[in-house]
Structure formats: structure tokens, C-alpha cells
Amino acid sequence: MPGKNKKMKAAILYGPQDVRQEEIDIPEIGPRDVLLKIKAALTCGTDAKVFLRGGHPTMIRPPAVFGHEFSGEISEVGSSVKDFQPGMRVVAANSAPCGRCFFCKIARQSLCDNLLYINGGYAEYVKIPETIVRQNLLEIPEGLSFAQAALVEPLACVVHGVEESNIKAGDTVVVNGAGPIGLFFVILGKLKEARVIATDVRPERLDRARKLGADAVINASSSADVVESVKELTEDGRGADVAIDATGLPEVWEKATRMVRKGGLVNLFGGCAPGTKIEIDTGLIHYSEITIKGVYHHTPTYVRRALGLISEGKIDTRLFITKEVPLEKIAEALKLIINHQGVKTAVIP
Ligand SMILES: [Zn+2]
Ligand SMILES: [Zn+2]
């Protein structure tokens, strides 16, 4: 157990593509917090963006520790913590809702006004604050590795996304983007017994989508018109029942709105760059009665469901964690994402 004034290794972000290995103080915990010794932290497209841009407008102002998909072993618990003990293997979501605001009271916790985020997975230790300890710190079931368990956070977002997409057995669902988020959508779409079409511009990503159960794939770079290609794969060319965006690109958002049949649902799941806009044919909304919605983040219920899916073996985790590196190699690991190599890397401090 680390005593007071002890140091730890951490990757500190100083600016665009400037990460330095430093020794910093191990965080001090309060009576209701938990100190986690990180055993695995996964790289994510969000972290790669933060690395490229040198921070995040609301969450990460440099110099700062970052990394938000992690799991580990409890090193220390505050004096008032009852449900956790040192030595327990746990995974934490990267946020928790406040439980008191208007949105929490109407059970829309992903919209919580006071959503508390933690970052700092690329380090030896991280403090799990009380709000997260109480709601989003879960014991890792036996048989799951730390890296596998760390997939809980991104998967929980997708479980939320799928629950909000009204997918019925036999539906045709098109998933645009076959990065980790799109691949989770492919798996969960198949679990809903839908017919899943995946689109992406990279053949190796489409191969993964196929391995995970996609019934058809479309290479959006070679296909002259991806919207038409999707429609051709549906009965009478009427369009998909559900279209999902997992790219966060406004041009793909626009295409997704044209891929669905009359009365279809469009889930614009991938977050686009701030300030971007899209154009929608008003006729699609009025005469074709399509539903367009966005889904953000997760709630404690979805975090639990995600861990359940992983421990039940429903997610082929080997296809998601394609490499393992020590903490010192964090910059290289993030560059793999930037250069579209592999899926996620497990960073082991
Ligand atoms: Zn992430
Ligand atoms: Zn709230």
C-alpha cells in the first residue's frame, strides 16, 4: 500500500503530441474514495484525439494525466468505504451521474448536468472519487483479464446506443464505421437478431466486422454511392430499418439519414467536431417520417450490462485488444490508432 508522499509513474500530456513520462505524487484519497492500482488501460480514439490536439476543451487541460478506459486492483480504500477492500479486482467507468439534477431525476443520467469524469488511466495509480465508487466501480468476475474488463466503458456506450435504436429481430441495420464502436454495434446488432451491414473505407476494418458477424460489408471508398449500395442490399431497395453512425463525420451523418426506409430510425452516435453542421432533406423527416436521434455516453445500468456481456463471453475481446505495451510506450500506442493500425492497445503500467 502506498504511504503518503510516495511517487508514481505517469504519462503527462503537455501539448499536441507531447507526452512525457514523469514521477508524480500518488493521488491522496478522501474517506469515501478508492485508490486504484492500474493493471490495464486501453487506448481509445478519444485519447488519440486528445493527444493530437494537446488536450480537451472541458476535460483535460495540460499538463495533465489522461486515459479513461482502465481496470486494476484496489490499493487503498477510504475509512468510510464499506463495499470494497484492498486487493479486489475492479473496473471503473470514466464517469458517474450526480443523482440530484433534473436529468438524473427523469432517469436520463447520461445528460446529467454534473456528470463527473475521471481521467488518468495512463499512470500507476488513479483516484476513484466517491460518486464513481458508489455507482460505477464494479468487481471483475473471475476468468476475465484486466484488459478485457477495461472494455466495459466503450461497450456501455454502445449498449446504450443499441437500446435506443429500436432494433427488432429480422431488421436490417447498417453500421457506418467499423472502428471499435462500430464493431460493438455489429456484435450487439447480431445479438438482437438483426441483419447487419457494415460500411467503412478500410478493408481490414471490414474484415473484422465480418469476423464479428456482419452479414454484408460495403467499402465506402470504392463504392460510388454508399447510400445506393446499402439500399441495393435491402428488399425492394427501400433502405435499412436502422442506420447508425459510428464515425463522427458530418458527411457520414448526412448519408446515414438517406440510408433508411420510410419510418426508419437514424442513430447519429459518433460525436462530430465542435461547431460542425449537417444538412437534411426536410422531406425525409416529414413525408418519410424518419426518426433522427443522437445517443451519448452511458448510465450505471448500461455499465453493468456491458460487464455482463463481456463476462458471458458475448464479445470476442481478442479482436478488440490487438497489442500490449508498457506505459513508457503510450505515445507509440496512440500513434497506432492515428495510423489506423490494429484496434486497441492495452497499456500496462
Ligand atoms: Zn474511450
Ligand atoms: Zn445529475
CSV table of C-alpha atoms and ligand atoms in Angstrom, one decimal:
chain,number,residue,atom,x,y,z
A,1,MET,CA,0.0,0.0,0.0
A,2,PRO,CA,1.5,3.4,-1.0
A,3,GLY,CA,2.0,5.6,2.0
A,4,LYS,CA,2.0,9.4,2.0
A,5,ASN,CA,4.4,11.3,-0.2
A,6,LYS,CA,5.0,8.3,-2.4
A,7,LYS,CA,5.5,8.8,-6.1
A,8,MET,CA,4.2,7.0,-9.1
A,9,LYS,CA,4.9,6.8,-12.9
A,10,ALA,CA,2.5,8.7,-15.1
A,11,ALA,CA,2.2,9.8,-18.7
A,12,ILE,CA,1.7,13.6,-18.6
A,13,LEU,CA,0.2,15.4,-21.6
A,14,TYR,CA,1.9,18.7,-22.2
A,15,GLY,CA,0.6,19.7,-25.6
A,16,PRO,CA,0.0,18.4,-29.1
A,17,GLN,CA,1.8,15.0,-29.4
A,18,ASP,CA,3.9,15.9,-26.3
A,19,VAL,CA,3.6,13.2,-23.7
A,20,ARG,CA,6.3,12.9,-21.0
A,21,GLN,CA,6.9,10.1,-18.5
A,22,GLU,CA,7.2,11.6,-15.1
A,23,GLU,CA,7.2,10.7,-11.4
A,24,ILE,CA,4.3,12.5,-9.7
A,25,ASP,CA,2.6,12.2,-6.3
A,26,ILE,CA,0.2,9.3,-5.9
A,27,PRO,CA,-3.2,10.9,-5.5
A,28,GLU,CA,-4.5,11.2,-1.9
A,29,ILE,CA,-7.9,9.8,-1.3
A,30,GLY,CA,-10.7,11.0,1.0
A,31,PRO,CA,-12.8,8.9,3.3
A,32,ARG,CA,-15.2,7.8,0.6
A,33,ASP,CA,-12.7,7.4,-2.3
A,34,VAL,CA,-10.7,4.4,-3.5
A,35,LEU,CA,-7.2,4.3,-4.8
A,36,LEU,CA,-6.8,2.0,-7.8
A,37,LYS,CA,-3.5,0.4,-8.9
A,38,ILE,CA,-4.0,0.3,-12.6
A,39,LYS,CA,-3.3,-3.0,-14.3
A,40,ALA,CA,-4.5,-2.2,-17.8
A,41,ALA,CA,-5.5,0.9,-19.6
A,42,LEU,CA,-6.9,0.7,-23.2
A,43,THR,CA,-6.2,3.2,-25.9
A,44,CYS,CA,-9.2,4.9,-27.5
A,45,GLY,CA,-9.9,7.2,-30.4
A,46,THR,CA,-10.8,9.9,-27.9
A,47,ASP,CA,-7.4,9.7,-26.2
A,48,ALA,CA,-5.7,9.8,-29.6
A,49,LYS,CA,-7.6,13.0,-30.4
A,50,VAL,CA,-6.6,14.5,-27.0
A,51,PHE,CA,-3.0,13.5,-27.8
A,52,LEU,CA,-3.1,15.1,-31.2
A,53,ARG,CA,-4.8,18.3,-30.0
A,54,GLY,CA,-2.9,18.5,-26.8
A,55,GLY,CA,-5.9,18.5,-24.5
A,56,HIS,CA,-9.7,18.5,-24.4
A,57,PRO,CA,-11.7,21.8,-24.1
A,58,THR,CA,-13.7,20.7,-21.0
A,59,MET,CA,-12.0,17.6,-19.6
A,60,ILE,CA,-8.2,17.7,-20.0
A,61,ARG,CA,-6.2,20.9,-19.7
A,62,PRO,CA,-2.4,20.3,-20.0
A,63,PRO,CA,-0.3,19.4,-18.2
A,64,ALA,CA,-2.5,16.6,-17.2
A,65,VAL,CA,-2.8,12.8,-16.9
A,66,PHE,CA,-5.2,11.2,-19.3
A,67,GLY,CA,-6.6,7.8,-20.3
A,68,HIS,CA,-10.2,6.8,-19.4
A,69,GLU,CA,-10.6,3.0,-20.1
A,70,PHE,CA,-8.9,1.2,-17.3
A,71,SER,CA,-9.1,-1.5,-14.6
A,72,GLY,CA,-7.0,-2.6,-11.8
A,73,GLU,CA,-6.6,-3.8,-8.2
A,74,ILE,CA,-7.7,-1.7,-5.2
A,75,SER,CA,-4.7,-0.5,-3.4
A,76,GLU,CA,-6.4,1.6,-0.6
A,77,VAL,CA,-9.9,2.5,0.5
A,78,GLY,CA,-11.1,5.5,2.4
A,79,SER,CA,-12.2,5.0,6.0
A,80,SER,CA,-15.9,5.1,5.2
A,81,VAL,CA,-15.8,2.8,2.2
A,82,LYS,CA,-17.7,-0.4,3.0
A,83,ASP,CA,-18.2,-2.3,-0.2
A,84,PHE,CA,-14.6,-2.6,-1.4
A,85,GLN,CA,-11.3,-3.8,0.1
A,86,PRO,CA,-7.7,-3.6,-0.9
A,87,GLY,CA,-6.8,-6.4,-3.3
A,88,MET,CA,-10.2,-6.6,-5.1
A,89,ARG,CA,-10.0,-6.6,-8.9
A,90,VAL,CA,-12.3,-3.9,-10.2
A,91,VAL,CA,-13.2,-1.9,-13.3
A,92,ALA,CA,-14.4,1.7,-13.1
A,93,ALA,CA,-16.5,3.6,-15.7
A,94,ASN,CA,-15.0,7.0,-16.5
A,95,SER,CA,-17.9,9.0,-15.1
A,96,ALA,CA,-20.9,8.9,-12.8
A,97,PRO,CA,-24.1,11.0,-12.7
A,98,CYS,CA,-24.9,13.2,-9.7
A,99,GLY,CA,-28.3,11.7,-8.9
A,100,ARG,CA,-29.8,15.1,-7.9
A,101,CYS,CA,-30.2,17.2,-11.0
A,102,PHE,CA,-33.3,17.4,-13.2
A,103,PHE,CA,-32.0,14.9,-15.8
A,104,CYS,CA,-31.0,12.3,-13.2
A,105,LYS,CA,-34.5,12.6,-11.7
A,106,ILE,CA,-36.1,11.9,-15.0
A,107,ALA,CA,-33.7,8.9,-15.4
A,108,ARG,CA,-31.7,10.5,-18.2
A,109,GLN,CA,-28.4,10.1,-16.4
A,110,SER,CA,-26.2,10.4,-19.5
A,111,LEU,CA,-27.5,14.0,-19.7
A,112,CYS,CA,-26.6,14.8,-16.1
A,113,ASP,CA,-25.7,18.4,-15.5
A,114,ASN,CA,-22.9,17.4,-13.2
A,115,LEU,CA,-21.5,14.3,-14.8
A,116,LEU,CA,-18.2,13.7,-13.1
A,117,TYR,CA,-15.5,12.4,-15.4
A,118,ILE,CA,-12.2,10.9,-14.4
A,119,ASN,CA,-9.1,10.7,-16.5
A,120,GLY,CA,-5.7,9.4,-15.6
A,121,GLY,CA,-5.6,5.8,-16.7
A,122,TYR,CA,-2.1,6.1,-18.2
A,123,ALA,CA,-0.4,6.1,-14.8
A,124,GLU,CA,0.3,3.6,-12.0
A,125,TYR,CA,-2.5,4.8,-9.7
A,126,VAL,CA,-5.7,6.7,-10.1
A,127,LYS,CA,-8.1,8.0,-7.5
A,128,ILE,CA,-11.7,6.8,-7.9
A,129,PRO,CA,-13.9,9.5,-6.4
A,130,GLU,CA,-16.9,8.7,-4.2
A,131,THR,CA,-19.6,9.3,-6.9
A,132,ILE,CA,-18.0,6.7,-9.1
A,133,VAL,CA,-17.2,4.3,-6.2
A,134,ARG,CA,-20.8,4.4,-5.3
A,135,GLN,CA,-22.2,3.9,-8.8
A,136,ASN,CA,-19.7,2.7,-11.4
A,137,LEU,CA,-17.0,0.7,-9.7
A,138,LEU,CA,-17.6,-3.0,-10.3
A,139,GLU,CA,-15.8,-6.1,-9.3
A,140,ILE,CA,-14.3,-8.0,-12.2
A,141,PRO,CA,-15.8,-11.5,-12.5
A,142,GLU,CA,-13.4,-14.4,-12.3
A,143,GLY,CA,-12.0,-15.5,-15.6
A,144,LEU,CA,-11.8,-12.0,-17.1
A,145,SER,CA,-8.5,-10.3,-17.5
A,146,PHE,CA,-7.9,-6.7,-16.6
A,147,ALA,CA,-7.7,-5.7,-20.2
A,148,GLN,CA,-10.9,-7.5,-21.1
A,149,ALA,CA,-12.7,-5.8,-18.3
A,150,ALA,CA,-11.4,-2.4,-19.3
A,151,LEU,CA,-13.6,-2.7,-22.5
A,152,VAL,CA,-16.6,-2.0,-20.2
A,153,GLU,CA,-16.7,1.8,-20.8
A,154,PRO,CA,-16.8,1.9,-24.6
A,155,LEU,CA,-19.1,-1.1,-24.7
A,156,ALA,CA,-21.5,0.5,-22.2
A,157,CYS,CA,-21.9,3.5,-24.5
A,158,VAL,CA,-22.8,1.1,-27.4
A,159,VAL,CA,-25.2,-0.9,-25.2
A,160,HIS,CA,-26.9,2.4,-24.6
A,161,GLY,CA,-26.9,3.2,-28.3
A,162,VAL,CA,-28.4,-0.1,-29.3
A,163,GLU,CA,-31.1,0.1,-26.6
A,164,GLU,CA,-32.2,3.5,-28.1
A,165,SER,CA,-32.2,2.2,-31.7
A,166,ASN,CA,-35.4,0.2,-31.6
A,167,ILE,CA,-33.8,-2.8,-33.4
A,168,LYS,CA,-36.1,-5.8,-33.9
A,169,ALA,CA,-35.3,-9.3,-34.9
A,170,GLY,CA,-35.1,-9.5,-38.7
A,171,ASP,CA,-34.4,-5.8,-39.2
A,172,THR,CA,-31.6,-4.6,-41.5
A,173,VAL,CA,-29.2,-2.4,-39.6
A,174,VAL,CA,-26.4,-0.5,-41.3
A,175,VAL,CA,-23.5,0.4,-39.1
A,176,ASN,CA,-21.3,3.1,-40.6
A,177,GLY,CA,-17.7,2.9,-39.4
A,178,ALA,CA,-16.0,-0.3,-38.2
A,179,GLY,CA,-13.7,1.1,-35.5
A,180,PRO,CA,-14.2,-0.4,-32.0
A,181,ILE,CA,-17.5,1.4,-31.5
A,182,GLY,CA,-18.9,0.3,-34.9
A,183,LEU,CA,-17.7,-3.3,-34.2
A,184,PHE,CA,-19.5,-3.3,-30.9
A,185,PHE,CA,-22.6,-2.2,-32.8
A,186,VAL,CA,-22.2,-5.1,-35.2
A,187,ILE,CA,-22.0,-7.6,-32.3
A,188,LEU,CA,-25.0,-6.2,-30.4
A,189,GLY,CA,-27.0,-5.9,-33.6
A,190,LYS,CA,-26.4,-9.6,-34.2
A,191,LEU,CA,-27.4,-10.3,-30.6
A,192,LYS,CA,-30.7,-8.5,-31.5
A,193,GLU,CA,-31.0,-10.9,-34.4
A,194,ALA,CA,-30.8,-8.2,-37.0
A,195,ARG,CA,-29.2,-8.4,-40.4
A,196,VAL,CA,-26.2,-6.2,-40.1
A,197,ILE,CA,-24.4,-4.3,-42.9
A,198,ALA,CA,-21.1,-2.6,-42.1
A,199,THR,CA,-19.5,0.2,-44.0
A,200,ASP,CA,-16.0,1.6,-43.7
A,201,VAL,CA,-13.3,2.9,-46.0
A,202,ARG,CA,-10.6,0.4,-44.8
A,203,PRO,CA,-10.7,-3.3,-45.9
A,204,GLU,CA,-9.0,-4.6,-42.7
A,205,ARG,CA,-11.8,-3.0,-40.6
A,206,LEU,CA,-14.4,-4.5,-42.8
A,207,ASP,CA,-12.7,-7.9,-42.3
A,208,ARG,CA,-13.1,-7.5,-38.6
A,209,ALA,CA,-16.7,-6.6,-39.0
A,210,ARG,CA,-17.3,-9.8,-41.0
A,211,LYS,CA,-15.5,-11.9,-38.4
A,212,LEU,CA,-17.8,-10.4,-35.7
A,213,GLY,CA,-20.8,-11.4,-37.7
A,214,ALA,CA,-21.7,-8.7,-40.2
A,215,ASP,CA,-23.8,-10.2,-42.9
A,216,ALA,CA,-22.6,-7.8,-45.6
A,217,VAL,CA,-19.9,-5.1,-45.8
A,218,ILE,CA,-19.5,-2.1,-48.1
A,219,ASN,CA,-16.3,-0.4,-48.8
A,220,ALA,CA,-17.4,3.2,-48.7
A,221,SER,CA,-14.2,4.4,-50.5
A,222,SER,CA,-14.5,2.2,-53.6
A,223,SER,CA,-18.3,2.2,-53.8
A,224,ALA,CA,-19.5,5.0,-56.0
A,225,ASP,CA,-22.5,5.7,-53.8
A,226,VAL,CA,-22.6,4.1,-50.4
A,227,VAL,CA,-26.3,5.1,-49.9
A,228,GLU,CA,-27.3,3.3,-53.0
A,229,SER,CA,-25.1,0.3,-52.1
A,230,VAL,CA,-26.9,0.0,-48.8
A,231,LYS,CA,-30.4,0.3,-50.5
A,232,GLU,CA,-29.4,-2.4,-53.0
A,233,LEU,CA,-28.9,-4.8,-50.1
A,234,THR,CA,-32.4,-4.2,-48.8
A,235,GLU,CA,-35.7,-5.7,-50.0
A,236,ASP,CA,-37.2,-3.7,-52.9
A,237,GLY,CA,-34.3,-1.2,-52.4
A,238,ARG,CA,-36.4,0.5,-49.7
A,239,GLY,CA,-33.5,1.2,-47.3
A,240,ALA,CA,-32.4,-0.1,-44.0
A,241,ASP,CA,-34.7,-0.2,-40.9
A,242,VAL,CA,-32.0,1.4,-38.8
A,243,ALA,CA,-28.9,3.3,-39.7
A,244,ILE,CA,-26.1,4.1,-37.2
A,245,ASP,CA,-23.2,6.4,-37.5
A,246,ALA,CA,-20.1,5.3,-35.6
A,247,THR,CA,-17.7,7.7,-37.5
A,248,GLY,CA,-18.4,11.1,-36.1
A,249,LEU,CA,-18.1,12.6,-39.6
A,250,PRO,CA,-20.8,15.1,-40.6
A,251,GLU,CA,-20.7,13.8,-44.2
A,252,VAL,CA,-21.4,10.3,-43.0
A,253,TRP,CA,-24.2,11.6,-40.7
A,254,GLU,CA,-25.8,13.1,-43.8
A,255,LYS,CA,-25.5,9.8,-45.7
A,256,ALA,CA,-27.0,7.9,-42.8
A,257,THR,CA,-30.1,9.9,-42.9
A,258,ARG,CA,-30.6,8.8,-46.6
A,259,MET,CA,-29.9,5.1,-45.9
A,260,VAL,CA,-33.1,4.3,-44.0
A,261,ARG,CA,-36.5,3.3,-45.3
A,262,LYS,CA,-39.6,5.4,-44.7
A,263,GLY,CA,-40.3,5.3,-41.0
A,264,GLY,CA,-36.7,4.2,-40.3
A,265,LEU,CA,-34.5,5.3,-37.4
A,266,VAL,CA,-31.2,7.0,-37.7
A,267,ASN,CA,-28.9,7.0,-34.7
A,268,LEU,CA,-26.2,9.6,-35.1
A,269,PHE,CA,-24.0,8.1,-32.4
A,270,GLY,CA,-20.5,9.3,-33.3
A,271,GLY,CA,-19.7,12.7,-31.9
A,272,CYS,CA,-18.6,15.2,-34.6
A,273,ALA,CA,-16.1,18.0,-34.1
A,274,PRO,CA,-17.5,21.1,-32.3
A,275,GLY,CA,-19.3,23.6,-34.4
A,276,THR,CA,-19.9,21.2,-37.4
A,277,LYS,CA,-23.3,21.2,-39.1
A,278,ILE,CA,-25.2,18.9,-41.4
A,279,GLU,CA,-28.0,19.3,-44.0
A,280,ILE,CA,-31.1,17.2,-44.0
A,281,ASP,CA,-33.7,16.9,-46.7
A,282,THR,CA,-36.9,18.1,-44.9
A,283,GLY,CA,-38.9,15.6,-46.9
A,284,LEU,CA,-37.2,12.7,-45.2
A,285,ILE,CA,-38.5,13.9,-41.9
A,286,HIS,CA,-42.0,14.9,-43.0
A,287,TYR,CA,-43.0,12.7,-45.9
A,288,SER,CA,-40.8,9.7,-45.0
A,289,GLU,CA,-41.3,10.0,-41.2
A,290,ILE,CA,-37.8,9.0,-40.4
A,291,THR,CA,-36.6,9.4,-36.8
A,292,ILE,CA,-33.2,11.0,-36.3
A,293,LYS,CA,-31.7,10.9,-32.8
A,294,GLY,CA,-28.4,11.1,-31.0
A,295,VAL,CA,-27.3,9.0,-28.1
A,296,TYR,CA,-24.5,10.0,-25.8
A,297,HIS,CA,-22.4,8.1,-23.2
A,298,HIS,CA,-23.7,5.5,-20.7
A,299,THR,CA,-25.6,5.2,-17.4
A,300,PRO,CA,-24.8,2.9,-14.4
A,301,THR,CA,-27.3,0.4,-15.8
A,302,TYR,CA,-25.6,0.1,-19.1
A,303,VAL,CA,-22.1,-0.2,-17.4
A,304,ARG,CA,-23.4,-3.2,-15.5
A,305,ARG,CA,-24.9,-4.7,-18.6
A,306,ALA,CA,-21.7,-4.3,-20.6
A,307,LEU,CA,-19.6,-6.1,-17.9
A,308,GLY,CA,-22.3,-8.9,-18.0
A,309,LEU,CA,-21.9,-9.2,-21.8
A,310,ILE,CA,-18.1,-9.4,-21.6
A,311,SER,CA,-18.2,-12.0,-18.8
A,312,GLU,CA,-20.8,-14.1,-20.6
A,313,GLY,CA,-18.3,-14.3,-23.5
A,314,LYS,CA,-20.6,-12.4,-25.9
A,315,ILE,CA,-17.8,-10.1,-27.0
A,316,ASP,CA,-14.8,-11.6,-28.8
A,317,THR,CA,-12.3,-9.4,-26.9
A,318,ARG,CA,-9.3,-10.7,-28.8
A,319,LEU,CA,-10.4,-8.7,-31.9
A,320,PHE,CA,-10.5,-5.6,-29.8
A,321,ILE,CA,-7.3,-5.7,-27.9
A,322,THR,CA,-4.7,-6.1,-30.6
A,323,LYS,CA,-1.5,-5.2,-28.7
A,324,GLU,CA,0.1,-4.7,-25.3
A,325,VAL,CA,2.7,-2.2,-24.4
A,326,PRO,CA,4.3,-0.8,-21.2
A,327,LEU,CA,3.3,2.7,-20.0
A,328,GLU,CA,6.6,4.2,-21.5
A,329,LYS,CA,5.3,3.4,-25.0
A,330,ILE,CA,2.0,5.3,-24.6
A,331,ALA,CA,2.8,7.8,-27.4
A,332,GLU,CA,3.5,4.9,-29.8
A,333,ALA,CA,0.3,3.2,-28.8
A,334,LEU,CA,-1.7,6.3,-29.5
A,335,LYS,CA,0.0,6.7,-32.9
A,336,LEU,CA,-1.2,3.2,-33.8
A,337,ILE,CA,-4.7,4.5,-33.6
A,338,ILE,CA,-3.9,7.6,-35.5
A,339,ASN,CA,-2.3,5.5,-38.2
A,340,HIS,CA,-5.3,3.0,-38.2
A,341,GLN,CA,-3.2,0.1,-37.1
A,342,GLY,CA,-5.0,-2.6,-35.0
A,343,VAL,CA,-7.9,-1.7,-32.7
A,344,LYS,CA,-7.0,-1.0,-29.1
A,345,THR,CA,-3.7,-1.4,-27.2
A,346,ALA,CA,-3.6,-2.4,-23.6
A,347,VAL,CA,-1.1,-0.2,-21.8
A,348,ILE,CA,0.3,-1.9,-18.8
A,349,PRO,CA,1.9,0.4,-16.1
B,1,ZN,ZN,-13.0,5.6,-24.9
B,2,ZN,ZN,-27.3,14.6,-12.4
